[in-house]
XYZ file of C-alpha atoms in Angstrom:
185
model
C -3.868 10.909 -14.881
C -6.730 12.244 -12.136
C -5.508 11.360 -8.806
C -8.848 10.560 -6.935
C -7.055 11.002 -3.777
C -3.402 11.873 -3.338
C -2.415 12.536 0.272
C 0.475 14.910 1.036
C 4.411 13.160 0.405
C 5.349 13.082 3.924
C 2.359 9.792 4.844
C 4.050 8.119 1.640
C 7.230 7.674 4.301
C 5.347 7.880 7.655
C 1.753 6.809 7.671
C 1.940 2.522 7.753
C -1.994 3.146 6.143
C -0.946 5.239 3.682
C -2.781 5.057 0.203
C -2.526 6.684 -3.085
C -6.231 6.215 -5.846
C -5.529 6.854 -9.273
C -8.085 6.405 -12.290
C -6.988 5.624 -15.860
C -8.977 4.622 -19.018
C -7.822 2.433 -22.013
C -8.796 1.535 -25.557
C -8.006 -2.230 -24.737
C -10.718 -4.643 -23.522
C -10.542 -5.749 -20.273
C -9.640 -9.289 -21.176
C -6.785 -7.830 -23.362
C -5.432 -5.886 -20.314
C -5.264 -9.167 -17.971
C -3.972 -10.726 -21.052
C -1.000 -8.129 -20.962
C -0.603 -7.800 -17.607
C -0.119 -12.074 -17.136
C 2.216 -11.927 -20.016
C 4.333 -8.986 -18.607
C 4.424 -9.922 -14.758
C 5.917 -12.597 -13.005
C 5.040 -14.715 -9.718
C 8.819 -15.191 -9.158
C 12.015 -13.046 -10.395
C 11.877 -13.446 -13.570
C 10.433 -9.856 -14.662
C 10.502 -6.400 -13.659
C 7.391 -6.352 -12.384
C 5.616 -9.292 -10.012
C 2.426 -10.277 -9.391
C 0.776 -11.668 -5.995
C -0.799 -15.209 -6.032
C -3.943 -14.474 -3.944
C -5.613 -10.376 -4.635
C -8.827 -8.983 -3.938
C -8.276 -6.808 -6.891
C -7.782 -7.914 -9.899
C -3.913 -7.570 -10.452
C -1.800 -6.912 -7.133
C 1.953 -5.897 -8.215
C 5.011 -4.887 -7.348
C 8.581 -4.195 -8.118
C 10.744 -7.372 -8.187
C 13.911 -6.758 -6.292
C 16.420 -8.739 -5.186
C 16.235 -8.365 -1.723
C 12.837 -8.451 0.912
C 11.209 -4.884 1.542
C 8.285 -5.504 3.381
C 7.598 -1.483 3.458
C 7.844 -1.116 -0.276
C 4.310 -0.527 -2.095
C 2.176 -2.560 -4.440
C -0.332 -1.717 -7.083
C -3.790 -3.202 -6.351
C -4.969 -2.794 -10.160
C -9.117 -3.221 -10.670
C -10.316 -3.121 -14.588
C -13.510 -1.927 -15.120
C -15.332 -2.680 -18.244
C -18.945 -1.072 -17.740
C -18.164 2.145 -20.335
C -18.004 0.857 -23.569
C -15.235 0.822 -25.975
C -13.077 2.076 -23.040
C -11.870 0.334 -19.877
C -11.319 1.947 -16.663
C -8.210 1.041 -14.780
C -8.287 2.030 -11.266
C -5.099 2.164 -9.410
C -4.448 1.374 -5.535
C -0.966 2.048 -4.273
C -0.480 1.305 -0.912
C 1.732 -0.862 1.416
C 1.033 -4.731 1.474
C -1.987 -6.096 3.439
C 0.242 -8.142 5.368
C 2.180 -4.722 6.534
C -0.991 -3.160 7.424
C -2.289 -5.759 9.604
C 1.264 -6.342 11.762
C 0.919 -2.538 12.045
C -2.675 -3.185 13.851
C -1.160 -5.825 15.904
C 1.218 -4.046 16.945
C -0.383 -0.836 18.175
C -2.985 -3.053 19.348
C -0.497 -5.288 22.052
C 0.888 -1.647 22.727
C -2.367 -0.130 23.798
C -2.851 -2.801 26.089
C 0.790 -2.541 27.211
C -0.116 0.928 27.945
C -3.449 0.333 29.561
C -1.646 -2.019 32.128
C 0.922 0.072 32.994
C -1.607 3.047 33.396
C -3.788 1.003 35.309
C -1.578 -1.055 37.633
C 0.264 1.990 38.738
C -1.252 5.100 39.763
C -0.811 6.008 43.467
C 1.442 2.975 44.076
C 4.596 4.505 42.339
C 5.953 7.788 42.837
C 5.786 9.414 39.207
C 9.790 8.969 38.496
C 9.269 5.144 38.454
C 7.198 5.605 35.493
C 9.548 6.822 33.623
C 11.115 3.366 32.066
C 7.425 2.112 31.150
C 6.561 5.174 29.583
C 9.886 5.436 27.632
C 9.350 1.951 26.358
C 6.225 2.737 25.008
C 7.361 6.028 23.510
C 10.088 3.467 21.903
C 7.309 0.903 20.980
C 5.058 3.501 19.527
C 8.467 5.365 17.348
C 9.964 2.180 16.274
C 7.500 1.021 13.104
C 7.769 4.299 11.942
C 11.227 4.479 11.775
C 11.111 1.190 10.154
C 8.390 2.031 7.964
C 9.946 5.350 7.114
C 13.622 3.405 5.657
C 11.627 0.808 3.974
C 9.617 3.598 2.034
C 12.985 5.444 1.505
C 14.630 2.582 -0.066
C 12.052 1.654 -2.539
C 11.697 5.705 -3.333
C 11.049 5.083 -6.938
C 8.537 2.438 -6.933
C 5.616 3.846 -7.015
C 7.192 5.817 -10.483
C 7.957 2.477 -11.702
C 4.756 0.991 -11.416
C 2.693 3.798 -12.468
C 4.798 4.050 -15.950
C 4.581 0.212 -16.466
C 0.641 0.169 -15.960
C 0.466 3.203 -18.337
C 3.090 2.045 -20.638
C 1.604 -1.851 -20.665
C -2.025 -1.233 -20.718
C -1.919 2.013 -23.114
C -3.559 4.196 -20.145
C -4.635 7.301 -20.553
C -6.298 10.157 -18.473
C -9.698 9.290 -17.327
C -12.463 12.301 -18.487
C -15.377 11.002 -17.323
C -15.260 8.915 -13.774
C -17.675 5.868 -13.100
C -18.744 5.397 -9.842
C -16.384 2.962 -7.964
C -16.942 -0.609 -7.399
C -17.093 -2.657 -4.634
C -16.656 -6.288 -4.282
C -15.273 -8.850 -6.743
């Protein structure tokens, strides 16, 4: 496996943006490896490993668990055929899109939280009275993190699991030679 870009462990639990690339080649055709990949992933429980209805790469999964973790990462999978007799398989891991964007949301309503207190209050309140809006926001800004953090801590193994079921399931191997990447559908 190349990693293309692994950040440090410690944004796996506490950065909501966080994102692993990894590059992979295979002997199958690319139409063999979506063949696989529909065939071993599921849109509802029944498999290990599920599948999203709607991607913008070609394959999004993730682990199929029992329970609802929001925080727990997918696999945005794009199969490259332009290098002949080999396909390229480039990995995504990363939280969902749907994470990432209540994360912008969020820090968005809090800067302007922030803004209005900052600007509705200077010279009319002595600097004690602050306190409580200020401590909110310190709340505001620490609680998505926590939450992201447990969410990432409870599906620890995940990004294992997927990584071994791509390589396992598409007969992956390390990547000598990487194409340029590409963009769009």
């Amino acid at each position: 496996m190349i990693e293309v870009r692994s950040p440090p462990q410690w944004q796996y639990y506490l950065n909501p943006w966080w994102r692993e690339q990894r590059l992979y080649v295979t002997r199958l055709s690319k139409a063999e490896c979506q063949r696989r990949l529909n065939e071993a992933t599921t849109r509802f429980l029944g498999r290990r490993v599920g599948r999203a209805w709607l991607s913008a790469a070609d394959f999004t999964l993730h682990r199929v668990t029992f329970y609802n973790n929001g925080f727990k990462p997918f696999v945005y999978v794009t199969l490259d055929d332009s290098m002949p007799p080999e396909t390229a398989v480039r990995m995504t891991l990363s939280g969902s899109n749907s994470v990432r964007l209540f994360f912008v949301v969020w820090y968005g309503f809090l800067a302007l939280f922030a803004a209005g207190v900052l600007i509705s209050t200077p010279g009319r309140q002595p600097p004690s009275d602050l306190a409580f809006p200020l401590g909110i926001m310190a709340l505001f800004l620490a609680w998505p993190v926590v939450l992201n953090a447990f969410g990432r801590a409870i599906a620890y193994g995940d990004r294992q699991f997927l990584t071994t079921f791509l390589v396992e399931e598409l007969e992956l191997k390390q990547s000598q030679v990487m194409p340029a990447p590409s963009y769009g559908g």
